CSV table of C-alpha atoms and ligand atoms in Angstrom, one decimal:
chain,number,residue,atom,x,y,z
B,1,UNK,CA,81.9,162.4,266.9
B,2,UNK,CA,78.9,164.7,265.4
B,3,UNK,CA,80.4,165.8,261.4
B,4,UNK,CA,77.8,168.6,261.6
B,5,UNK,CA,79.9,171.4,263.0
B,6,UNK,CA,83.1,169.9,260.6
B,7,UNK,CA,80.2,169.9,257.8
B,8,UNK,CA,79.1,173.9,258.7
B,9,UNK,CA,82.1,175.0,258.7
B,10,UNK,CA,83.3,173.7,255.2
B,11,UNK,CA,80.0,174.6,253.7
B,12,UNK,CA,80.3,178.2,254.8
B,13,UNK,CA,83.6,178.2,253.8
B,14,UNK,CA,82.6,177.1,249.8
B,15,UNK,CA,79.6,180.0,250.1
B,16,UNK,CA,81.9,182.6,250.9
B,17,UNK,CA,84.5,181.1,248.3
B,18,UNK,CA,81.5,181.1,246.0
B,19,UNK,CA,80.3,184.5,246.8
B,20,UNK,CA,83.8,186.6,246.7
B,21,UNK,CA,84.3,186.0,242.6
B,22,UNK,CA,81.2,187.8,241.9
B,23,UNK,CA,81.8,190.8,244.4
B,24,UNK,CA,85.0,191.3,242.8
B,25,UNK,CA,85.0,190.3,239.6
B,26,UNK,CA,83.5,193.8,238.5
B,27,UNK,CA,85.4,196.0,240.0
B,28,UNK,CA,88.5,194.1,238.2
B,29,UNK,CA,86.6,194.2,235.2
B,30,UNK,CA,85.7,197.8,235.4
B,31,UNK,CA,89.8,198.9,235.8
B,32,UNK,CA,91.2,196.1,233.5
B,33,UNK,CA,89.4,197.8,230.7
B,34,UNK,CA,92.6,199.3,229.2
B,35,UNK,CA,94.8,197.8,226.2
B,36,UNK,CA,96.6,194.4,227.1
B,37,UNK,CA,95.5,190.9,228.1
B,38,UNK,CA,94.0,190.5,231.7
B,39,UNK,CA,96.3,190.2,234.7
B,40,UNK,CA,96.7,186.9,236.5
B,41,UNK,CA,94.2,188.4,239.2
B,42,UNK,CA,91.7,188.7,236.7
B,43,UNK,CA,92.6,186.0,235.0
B,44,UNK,CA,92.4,184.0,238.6
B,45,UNK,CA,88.8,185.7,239.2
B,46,UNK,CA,87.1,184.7,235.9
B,47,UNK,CA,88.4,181.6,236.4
B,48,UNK,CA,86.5,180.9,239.6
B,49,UNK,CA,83.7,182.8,238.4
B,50,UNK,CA,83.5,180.5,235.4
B,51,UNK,CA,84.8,176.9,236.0
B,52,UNK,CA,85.3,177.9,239.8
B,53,UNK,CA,81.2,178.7,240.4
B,54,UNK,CA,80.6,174.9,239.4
B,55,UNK,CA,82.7,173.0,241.5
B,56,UNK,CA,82.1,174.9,244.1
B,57,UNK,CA,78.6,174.7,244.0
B,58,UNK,CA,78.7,171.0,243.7
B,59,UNK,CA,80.7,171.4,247.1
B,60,UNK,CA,77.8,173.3,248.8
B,61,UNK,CA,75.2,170.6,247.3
B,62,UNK,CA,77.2,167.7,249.0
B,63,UNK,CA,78.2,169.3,251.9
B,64,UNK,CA,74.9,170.5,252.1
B,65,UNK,CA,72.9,167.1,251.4
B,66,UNK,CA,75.4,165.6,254.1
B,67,UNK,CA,74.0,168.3,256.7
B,68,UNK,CA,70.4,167.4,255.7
B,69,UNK,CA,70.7,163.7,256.0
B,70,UNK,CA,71.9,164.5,259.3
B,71,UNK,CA,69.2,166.6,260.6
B,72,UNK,CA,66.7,164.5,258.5
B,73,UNK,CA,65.4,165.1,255.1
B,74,UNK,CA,62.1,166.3,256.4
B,75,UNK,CA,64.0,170.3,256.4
B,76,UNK,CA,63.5,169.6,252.8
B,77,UNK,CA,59.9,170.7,253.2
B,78,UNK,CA,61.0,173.5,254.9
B,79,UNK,CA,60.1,176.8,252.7
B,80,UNK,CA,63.5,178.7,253.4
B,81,UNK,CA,65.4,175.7,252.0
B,82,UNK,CA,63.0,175.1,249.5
B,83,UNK,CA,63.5,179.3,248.0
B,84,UNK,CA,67.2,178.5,248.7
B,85,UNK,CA,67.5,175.5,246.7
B,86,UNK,CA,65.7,177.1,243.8
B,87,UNK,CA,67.6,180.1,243.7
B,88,UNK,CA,70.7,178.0,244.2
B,89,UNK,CA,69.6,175.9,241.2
B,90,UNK,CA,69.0,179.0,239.0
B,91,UNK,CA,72.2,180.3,240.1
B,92,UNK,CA,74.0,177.6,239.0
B,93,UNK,CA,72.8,177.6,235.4
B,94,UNK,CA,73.4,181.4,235.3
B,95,UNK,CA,76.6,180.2,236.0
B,96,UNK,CA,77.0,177.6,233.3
B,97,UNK,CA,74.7,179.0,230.4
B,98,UNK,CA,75.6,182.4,230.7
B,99,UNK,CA,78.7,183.3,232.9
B,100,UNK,CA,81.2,181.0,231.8
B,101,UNK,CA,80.1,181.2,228.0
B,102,UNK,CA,80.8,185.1,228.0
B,103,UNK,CA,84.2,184.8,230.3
B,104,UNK,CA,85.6,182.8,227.5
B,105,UNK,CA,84.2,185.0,225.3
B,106,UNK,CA,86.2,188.2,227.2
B,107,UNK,CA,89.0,186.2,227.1
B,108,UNK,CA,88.7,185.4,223.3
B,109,UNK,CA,88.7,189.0,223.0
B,110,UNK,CA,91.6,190.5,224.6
B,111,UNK,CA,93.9,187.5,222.7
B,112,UNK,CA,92.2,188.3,219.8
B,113,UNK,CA,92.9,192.2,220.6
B,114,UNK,CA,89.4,192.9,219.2
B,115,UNK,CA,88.2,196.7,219.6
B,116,UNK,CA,87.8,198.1,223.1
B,117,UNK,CA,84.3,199.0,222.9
B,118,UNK,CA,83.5,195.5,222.3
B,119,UNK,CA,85.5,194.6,225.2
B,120,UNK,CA,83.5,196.9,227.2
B,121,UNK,CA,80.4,196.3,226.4
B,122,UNK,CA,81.1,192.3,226.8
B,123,UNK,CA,82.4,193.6,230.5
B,124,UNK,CA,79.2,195.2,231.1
B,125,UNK,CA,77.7,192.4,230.5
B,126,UNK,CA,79.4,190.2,232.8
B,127,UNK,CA,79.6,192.7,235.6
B,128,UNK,CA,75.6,192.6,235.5
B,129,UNK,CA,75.6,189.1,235.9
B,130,UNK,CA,78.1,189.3,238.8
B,131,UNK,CA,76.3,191.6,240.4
B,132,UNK,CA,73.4,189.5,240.0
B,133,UNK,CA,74.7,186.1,240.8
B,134,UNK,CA,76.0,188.0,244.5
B,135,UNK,CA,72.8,189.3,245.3
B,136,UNK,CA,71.6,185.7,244.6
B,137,UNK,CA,74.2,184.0,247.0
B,138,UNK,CA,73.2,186.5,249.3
B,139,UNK,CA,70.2,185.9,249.7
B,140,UNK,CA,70.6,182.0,249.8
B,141,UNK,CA,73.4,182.7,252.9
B,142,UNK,CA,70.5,185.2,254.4
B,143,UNK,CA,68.0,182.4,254.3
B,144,UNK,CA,70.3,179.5,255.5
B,145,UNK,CA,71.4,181.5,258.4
B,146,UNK,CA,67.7,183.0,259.6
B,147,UNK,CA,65.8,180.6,258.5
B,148,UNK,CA,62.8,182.9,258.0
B,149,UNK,CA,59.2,181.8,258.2
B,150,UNK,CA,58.3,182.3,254.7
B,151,UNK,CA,54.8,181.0,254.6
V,201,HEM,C1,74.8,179.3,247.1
V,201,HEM,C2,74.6,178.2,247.8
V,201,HEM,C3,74.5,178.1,249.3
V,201,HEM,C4,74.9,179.1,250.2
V,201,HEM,C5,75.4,180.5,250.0
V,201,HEM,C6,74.6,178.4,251.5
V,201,HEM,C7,74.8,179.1,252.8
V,201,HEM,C8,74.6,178.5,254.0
V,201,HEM,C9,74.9,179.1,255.3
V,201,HEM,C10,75.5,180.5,255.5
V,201,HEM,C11,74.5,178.2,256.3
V,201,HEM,C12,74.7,178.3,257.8
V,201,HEM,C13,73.5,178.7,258.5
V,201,HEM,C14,73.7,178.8,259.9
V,201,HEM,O1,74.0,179.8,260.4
V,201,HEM,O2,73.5,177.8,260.6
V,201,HEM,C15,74.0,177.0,255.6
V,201,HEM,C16,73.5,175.9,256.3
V,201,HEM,C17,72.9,174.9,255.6
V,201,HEM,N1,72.8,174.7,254.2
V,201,HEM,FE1,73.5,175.9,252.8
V,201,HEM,N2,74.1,177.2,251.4
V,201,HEM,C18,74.1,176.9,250.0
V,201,HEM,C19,73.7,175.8,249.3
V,201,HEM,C20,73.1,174.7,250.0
V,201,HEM,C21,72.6,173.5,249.3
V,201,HEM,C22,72.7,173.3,247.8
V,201,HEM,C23,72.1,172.7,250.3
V,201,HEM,C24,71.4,171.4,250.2
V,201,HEM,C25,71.6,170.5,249.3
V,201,HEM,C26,72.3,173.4,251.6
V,201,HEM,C27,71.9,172.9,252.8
V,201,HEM,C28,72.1,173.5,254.0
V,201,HEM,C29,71.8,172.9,255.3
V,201,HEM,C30,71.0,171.6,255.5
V,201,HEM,C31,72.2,173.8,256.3
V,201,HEM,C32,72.1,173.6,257.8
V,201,HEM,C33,70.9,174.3,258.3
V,201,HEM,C34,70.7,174.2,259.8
V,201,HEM,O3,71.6,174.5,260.5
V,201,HEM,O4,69.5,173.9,260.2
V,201,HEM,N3,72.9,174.6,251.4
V,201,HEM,N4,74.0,177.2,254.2
């Protein structure tokens, strides 16, 4: 029995998993910007946007290394995967260095009922880098799927 299609299908599934946080995460930012700590949807989303983004990733890389030793290791000289696996890897300290850090940080805040506009600006701020971590995974799920001749 092949585990490819079993493989695709579970990796897909952790890209989009990976990939819905930072769509929505802004918009539930951008209206949970009033008095009072953040809802359990929020709360939910900045949890898989911080924490979440990392174990998730690590489900792509093994999934993924599992679909590359089956189609051989010689797609790692491939320039799609190779962009991919870059931007994957920047991705993922975005996530670590500078996503999760500053969710806690929101977090912090709102317990610590600290002044709205610092709340706000510390939403900006992490709506930016959701915003930026999407187009990221987007463009890694673009070049996985099309497999583009880069150069
Ligand atoms: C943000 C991270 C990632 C996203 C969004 C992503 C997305 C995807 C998607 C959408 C496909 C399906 C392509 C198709 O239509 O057949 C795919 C396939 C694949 N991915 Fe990823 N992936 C990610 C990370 C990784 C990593 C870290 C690796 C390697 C360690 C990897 C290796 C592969 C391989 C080998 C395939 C199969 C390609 C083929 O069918 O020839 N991916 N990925």
């Amino acid at each position: 029995m092949s585990w490819f299609p079993i493989l695709l299908v579970i990796h897909i599934t952790l890209a989009v998993g990976l990939l819905l946080p930072s769509v929505l995460l802004p918009f539930v930012l951008r209206r949970s910007s009033s008095d009072g700590p953040p809802g359990p949807a929020t709360r939910a989303l900045m949890a898989m946007q911080g924490t979440g983004t990392i174990i998730i990733a690590a489900g792509l890389a093994i999934t993924g290394a599992a679909m590359l030793w089956i189609l051989g290791p010689e797609l790692l000289t491939q320039p799609w995967l190779m962009v991919a696996l870059i931007l994957y890897a920047i991705n993922l300290a975005v996530a670590a260095f500078i996503s999760r850090p500053n969710l806690r940080r929101l977090i912090g805040l709102r317990q610590a009922s600290a002044d709205d506009e610092t709340w706000r600006r510390r939403a900006r701020q992490q709506r930016l880098v959701a915003y930026g971590m999407a187009g990221v995974i987007g463009v890694i799920g673009m070049l996985m799927s099309t497999k583009p001749n880069l150069w």
